[in-house]
Short mmCIF file of C-alpha atoms and ligand atoms in Angstrom, two decimals:
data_model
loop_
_atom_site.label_atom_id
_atom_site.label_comp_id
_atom_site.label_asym_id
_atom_site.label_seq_id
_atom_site.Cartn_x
_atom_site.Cartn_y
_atom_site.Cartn_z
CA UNK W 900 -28.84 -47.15 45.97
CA UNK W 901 -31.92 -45.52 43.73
CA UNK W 902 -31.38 -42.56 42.15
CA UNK W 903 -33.50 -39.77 40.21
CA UNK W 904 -33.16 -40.56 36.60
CA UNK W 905 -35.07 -37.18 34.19
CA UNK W 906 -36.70 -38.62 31.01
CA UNK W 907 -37.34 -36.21 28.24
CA UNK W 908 -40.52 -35.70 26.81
CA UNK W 909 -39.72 -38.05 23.78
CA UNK W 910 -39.34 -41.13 26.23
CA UNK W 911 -41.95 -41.13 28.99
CA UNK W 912 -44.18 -43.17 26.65
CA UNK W 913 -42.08 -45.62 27.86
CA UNK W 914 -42.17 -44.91 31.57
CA UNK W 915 -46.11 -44.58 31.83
CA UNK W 916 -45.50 -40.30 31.77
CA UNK W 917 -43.25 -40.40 34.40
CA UNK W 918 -40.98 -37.37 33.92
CA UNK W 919 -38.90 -38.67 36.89
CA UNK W 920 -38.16 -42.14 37.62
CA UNK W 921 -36.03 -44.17 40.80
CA UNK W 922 -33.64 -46.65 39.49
CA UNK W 923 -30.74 -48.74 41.11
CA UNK W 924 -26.85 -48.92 39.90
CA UNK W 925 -23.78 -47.88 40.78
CA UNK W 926 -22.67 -47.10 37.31
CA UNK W 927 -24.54 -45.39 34.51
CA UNK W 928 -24.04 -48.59 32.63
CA UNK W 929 -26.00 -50.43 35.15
CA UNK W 930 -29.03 -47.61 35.43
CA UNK W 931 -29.54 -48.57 31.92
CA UNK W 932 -29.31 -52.08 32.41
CA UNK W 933 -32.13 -51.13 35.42
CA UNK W 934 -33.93 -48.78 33.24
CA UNK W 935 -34.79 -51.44 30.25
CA UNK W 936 -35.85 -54.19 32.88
CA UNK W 937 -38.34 -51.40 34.41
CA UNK W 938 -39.42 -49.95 30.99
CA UNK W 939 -39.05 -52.78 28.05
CA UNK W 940 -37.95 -50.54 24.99
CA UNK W 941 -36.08 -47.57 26.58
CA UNK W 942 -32.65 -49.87 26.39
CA UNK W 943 -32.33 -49.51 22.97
CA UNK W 944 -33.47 -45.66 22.43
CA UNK W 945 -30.07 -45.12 24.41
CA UNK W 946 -27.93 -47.31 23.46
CA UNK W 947 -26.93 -49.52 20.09
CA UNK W 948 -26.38 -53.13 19.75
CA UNK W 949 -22.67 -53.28 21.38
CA UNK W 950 -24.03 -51.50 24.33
CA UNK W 951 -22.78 -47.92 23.77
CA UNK W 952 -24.69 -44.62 23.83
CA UNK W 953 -26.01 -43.90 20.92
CA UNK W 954 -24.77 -40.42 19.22
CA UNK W 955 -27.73 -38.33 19.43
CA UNK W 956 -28.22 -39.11 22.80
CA UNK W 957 -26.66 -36.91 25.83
CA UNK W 958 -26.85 -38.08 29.67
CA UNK W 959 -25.83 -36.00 32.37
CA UNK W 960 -24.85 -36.93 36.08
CA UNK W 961 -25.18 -33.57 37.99
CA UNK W 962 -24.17 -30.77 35.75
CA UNK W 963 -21.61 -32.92 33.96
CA UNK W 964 -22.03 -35.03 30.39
CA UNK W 965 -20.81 -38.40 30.68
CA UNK W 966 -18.77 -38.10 27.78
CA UNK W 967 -16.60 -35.70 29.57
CA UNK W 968 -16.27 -38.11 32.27
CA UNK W 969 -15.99 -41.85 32.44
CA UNK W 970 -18.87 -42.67 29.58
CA UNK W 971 -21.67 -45.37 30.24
CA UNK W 972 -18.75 -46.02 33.54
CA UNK W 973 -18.92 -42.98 35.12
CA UNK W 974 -19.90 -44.13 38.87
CA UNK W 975 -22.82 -42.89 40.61
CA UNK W 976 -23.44 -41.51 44.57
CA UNK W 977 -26.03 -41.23 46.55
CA UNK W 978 -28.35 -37.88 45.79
CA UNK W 979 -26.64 -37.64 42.02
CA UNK W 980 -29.34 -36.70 39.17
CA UNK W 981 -28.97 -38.12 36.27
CA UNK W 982 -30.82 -36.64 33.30
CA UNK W 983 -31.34 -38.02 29.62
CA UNK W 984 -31.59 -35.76 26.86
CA UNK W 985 -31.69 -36.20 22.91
CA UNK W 986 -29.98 -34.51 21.12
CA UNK W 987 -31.37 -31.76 19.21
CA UNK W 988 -30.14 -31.40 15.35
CA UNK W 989 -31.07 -31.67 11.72
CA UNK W 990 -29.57 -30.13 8.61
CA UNK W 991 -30.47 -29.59 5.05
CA UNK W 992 -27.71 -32.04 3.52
CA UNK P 168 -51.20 -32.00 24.49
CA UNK P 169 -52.71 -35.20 23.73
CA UNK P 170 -51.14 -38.31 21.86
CA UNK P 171 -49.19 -37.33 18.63
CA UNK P 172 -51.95 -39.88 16.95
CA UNK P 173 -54.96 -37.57 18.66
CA UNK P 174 -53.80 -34.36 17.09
CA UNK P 175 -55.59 -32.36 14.32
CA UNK P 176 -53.51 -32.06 11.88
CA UNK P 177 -53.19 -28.12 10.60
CA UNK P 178 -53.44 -26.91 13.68
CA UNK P 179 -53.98 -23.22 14.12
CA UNK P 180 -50.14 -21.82 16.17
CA UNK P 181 -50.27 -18.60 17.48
CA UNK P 182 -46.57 -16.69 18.15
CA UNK P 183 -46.59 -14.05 19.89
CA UNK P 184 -44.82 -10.92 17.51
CA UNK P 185 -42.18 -10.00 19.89
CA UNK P 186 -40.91 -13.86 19.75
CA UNK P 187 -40.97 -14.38 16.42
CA UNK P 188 -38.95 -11.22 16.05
CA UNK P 189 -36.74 -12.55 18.81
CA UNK P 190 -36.11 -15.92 16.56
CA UNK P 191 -35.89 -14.16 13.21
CA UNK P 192 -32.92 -11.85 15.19
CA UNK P 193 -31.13 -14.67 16.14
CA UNK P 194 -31.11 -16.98 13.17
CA UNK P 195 -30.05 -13.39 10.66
CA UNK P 196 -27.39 -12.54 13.54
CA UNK P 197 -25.47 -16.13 13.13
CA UNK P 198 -26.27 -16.15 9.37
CA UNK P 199 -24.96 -18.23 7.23
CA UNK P 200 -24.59 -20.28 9.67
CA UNK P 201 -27.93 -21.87 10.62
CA UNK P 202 -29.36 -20.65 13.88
CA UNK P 203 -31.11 -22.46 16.33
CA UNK P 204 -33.02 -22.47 19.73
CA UNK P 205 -36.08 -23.44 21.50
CA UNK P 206 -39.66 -21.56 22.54
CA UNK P 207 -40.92 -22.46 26.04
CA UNK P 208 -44.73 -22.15 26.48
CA UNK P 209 -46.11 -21.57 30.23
CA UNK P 210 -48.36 -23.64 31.95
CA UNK P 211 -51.54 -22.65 30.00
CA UNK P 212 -49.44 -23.38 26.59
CA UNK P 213 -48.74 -19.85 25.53
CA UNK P 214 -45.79 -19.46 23.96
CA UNK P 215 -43.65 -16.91 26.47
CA UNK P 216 -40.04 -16.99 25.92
CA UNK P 217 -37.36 -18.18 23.22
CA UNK P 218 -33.95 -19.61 24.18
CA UNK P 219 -31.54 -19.03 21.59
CA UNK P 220 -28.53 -21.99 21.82
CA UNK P 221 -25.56 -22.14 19.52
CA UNK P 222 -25.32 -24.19 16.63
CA UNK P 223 -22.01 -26.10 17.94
CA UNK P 224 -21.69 -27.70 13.88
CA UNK P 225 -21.29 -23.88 13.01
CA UNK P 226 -22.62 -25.00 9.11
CA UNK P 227 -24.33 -23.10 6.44
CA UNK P 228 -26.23 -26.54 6.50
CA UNK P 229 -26.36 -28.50 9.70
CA UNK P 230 -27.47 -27.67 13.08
CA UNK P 231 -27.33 -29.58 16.44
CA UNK P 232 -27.54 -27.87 19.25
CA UNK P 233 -24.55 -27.16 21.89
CA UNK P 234 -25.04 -29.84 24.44
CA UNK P 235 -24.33 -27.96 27.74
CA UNK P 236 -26.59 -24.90 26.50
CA UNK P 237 -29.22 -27.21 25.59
CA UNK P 238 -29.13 -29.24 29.22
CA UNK P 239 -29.05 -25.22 30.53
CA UNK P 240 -31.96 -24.56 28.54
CA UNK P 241 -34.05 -27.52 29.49
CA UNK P 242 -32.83 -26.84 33.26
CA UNK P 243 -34.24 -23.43 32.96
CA UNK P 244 -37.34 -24.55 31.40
CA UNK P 245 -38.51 -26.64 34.46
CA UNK P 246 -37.04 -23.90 37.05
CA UNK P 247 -39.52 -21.58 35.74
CA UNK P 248 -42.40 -24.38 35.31
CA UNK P 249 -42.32 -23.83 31.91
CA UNK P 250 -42.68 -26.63 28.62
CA UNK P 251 -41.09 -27.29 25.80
CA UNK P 252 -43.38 -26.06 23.29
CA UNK P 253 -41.03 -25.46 19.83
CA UNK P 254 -37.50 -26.08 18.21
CA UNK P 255 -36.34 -23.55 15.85
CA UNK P 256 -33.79 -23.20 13.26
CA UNK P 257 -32.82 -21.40 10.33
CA UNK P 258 -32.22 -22.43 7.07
CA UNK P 259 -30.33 -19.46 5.52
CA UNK P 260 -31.07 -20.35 1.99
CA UNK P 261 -33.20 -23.12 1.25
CA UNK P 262 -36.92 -22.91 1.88
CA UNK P 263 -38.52 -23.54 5.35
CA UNK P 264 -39.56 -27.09 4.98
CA UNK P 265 -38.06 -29.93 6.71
CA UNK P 266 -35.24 -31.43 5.00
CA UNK P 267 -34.70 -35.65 4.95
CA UNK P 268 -31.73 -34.99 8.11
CA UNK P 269 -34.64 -32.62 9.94
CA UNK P 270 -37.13 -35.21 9.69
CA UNK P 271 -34.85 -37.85 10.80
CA UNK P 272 -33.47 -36.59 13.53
CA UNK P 273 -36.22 -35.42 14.94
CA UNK P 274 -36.36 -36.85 18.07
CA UNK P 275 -39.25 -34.70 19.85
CA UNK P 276 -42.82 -35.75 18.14
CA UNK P 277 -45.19 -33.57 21.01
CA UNK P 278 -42.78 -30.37 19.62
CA UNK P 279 -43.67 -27.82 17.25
CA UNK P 280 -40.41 -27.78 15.05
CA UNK P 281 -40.21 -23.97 13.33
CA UNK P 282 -37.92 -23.39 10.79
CA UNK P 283 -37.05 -19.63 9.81
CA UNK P 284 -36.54 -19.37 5.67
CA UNK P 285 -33.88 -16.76 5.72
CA UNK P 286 -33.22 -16.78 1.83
CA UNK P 287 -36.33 -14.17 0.86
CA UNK P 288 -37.12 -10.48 1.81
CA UNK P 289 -38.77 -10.67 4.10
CA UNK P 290 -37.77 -13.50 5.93
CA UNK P 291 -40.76 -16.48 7.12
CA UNK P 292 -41.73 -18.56 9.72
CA UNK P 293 -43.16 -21.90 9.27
CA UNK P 294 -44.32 -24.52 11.72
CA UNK P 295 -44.63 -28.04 11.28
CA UNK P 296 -44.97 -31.50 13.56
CA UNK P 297 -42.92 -34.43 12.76
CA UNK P 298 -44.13 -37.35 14.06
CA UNK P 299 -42.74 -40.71 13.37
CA UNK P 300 -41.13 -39.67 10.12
CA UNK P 301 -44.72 -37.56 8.94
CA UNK P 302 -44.73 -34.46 8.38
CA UNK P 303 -48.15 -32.21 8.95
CA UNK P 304 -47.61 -28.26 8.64
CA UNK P 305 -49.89 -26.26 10.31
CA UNK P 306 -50.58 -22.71 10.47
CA UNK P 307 -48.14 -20.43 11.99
CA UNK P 308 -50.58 -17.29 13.08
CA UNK P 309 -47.86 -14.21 14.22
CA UNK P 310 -49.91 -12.06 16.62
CA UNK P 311 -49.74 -9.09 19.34
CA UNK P 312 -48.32 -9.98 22.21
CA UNK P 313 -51.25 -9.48 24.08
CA UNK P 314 -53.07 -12.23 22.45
CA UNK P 315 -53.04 -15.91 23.96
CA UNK P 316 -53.01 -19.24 22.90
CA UNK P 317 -54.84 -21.58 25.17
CA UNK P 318 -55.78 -24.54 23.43
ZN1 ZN U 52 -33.42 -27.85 8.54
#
């Protein structure tokens, strides 16, 4: 079933402005997969070559980080939200 | 906000004087740690609140921002129709520029990035864009509350 996906600002270049998008998957793994066949390019803002999240970049299902819960496997329901946000960091060194 | 590519560069940023106290507060209360947070504008652009988040690397040299207080923040943000108009943080002793880590990890180019130079008496404000790796400063006007900023 589709669910609401949240782009950040950074990545609705890639989704024509869309701040909200509809995507298909039962895992978060397979929104992903969705999400690159939708919007060419986005794939590989999120994740690295082997297919894992990259480190600056956070998703949440609901109110809860993936990390914190089964990672790119964490299952999805019907009505879930997931939202994508970078990471925000820097540092003099 | 247009493209990054469409904007003048030295742009003319007004901050209201009550928020740029509000971030100067913040960044001198968690020195040496580097502080940061974010500025929401309203609908029209004007610059109306800042959200102070915790630094979760607690360094005298790094920041990233606590992950759940950032999702919070942004959460917030769109509750109360509001954008994401600046990032802040604090460099407690080196000067306000963006350092090689700032530049490359900045991962919001239609941002104002802000970074508070703790390390002279008084303290400043300066206010850059990064856009793919480029850095254009523009100028960061501190004003009465009562004035706007519609552009
Ligand atoms: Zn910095």
């Amino acid at each position: 079933m589709a669910v609401v996906v949240r782009i950040p600002t950074p990545l609705r270049k890639l989704t024509g402005n869309q701040n909200e998008v509809r995507e298909e998957g039962g895992t978060i793994r397979e929104i992903l997969k969705n999400l690159e066949l939708h919007y060419p390019g986005i794939g590989e803002r999120l994740a690295d070559e082997s297919g894992e999240l990259r480190r600056f970049i956070n998703v949440y299902v609901n109110e809860e980080d993936i990390r914190f819960r089964e990672g790119l496997d964490t299952p999805i329901k019907p009505g879930d939200e997931v939202s994508i946000i970078p990471a925000i960091a820097g540092g003099a060194a | 906000m247009g493209m990054p590519g469409s904007r003048p560069l030295n742009r003319e940023i007004l901050l209201p004087a009550s928020l740029s106290k509000e971030i100067l507060v913040h960044c001198l209360s968690v020195r040496p740690e580097e502080g940061c947070g974010l500025v929401a504008a309203d609908s029209s652009g004007r610059a109306v609140a800042v959200l102070p988040i915790t630094n979760a690397l607690h360094s005298p040299v790094r920041y990233q921002m606590e992950t759940r207080e950032q999702f919070d923040a942004m959460k917030r943000l769109r509750r109360e129709g509001w954008s994401l108009w600046a990032i802040f943080h604090s460099h407690p002793h080196s000067e306000p520029a963006p350092s090689p880590t700032d530049i490359r990890l900045a991962f919001y180019p239609d941002c104002l990035y802000i970074i508070a130079g703790l390390g002279t008496d008084p303290p400043i404000l300066r206010c850059f864009s990064i856009v793919d790796g480029k850095i254009s400063e523009h100028i960061l006007r501190i004003v009465p509350d009562s004035v706007t900023n519609l552009d």
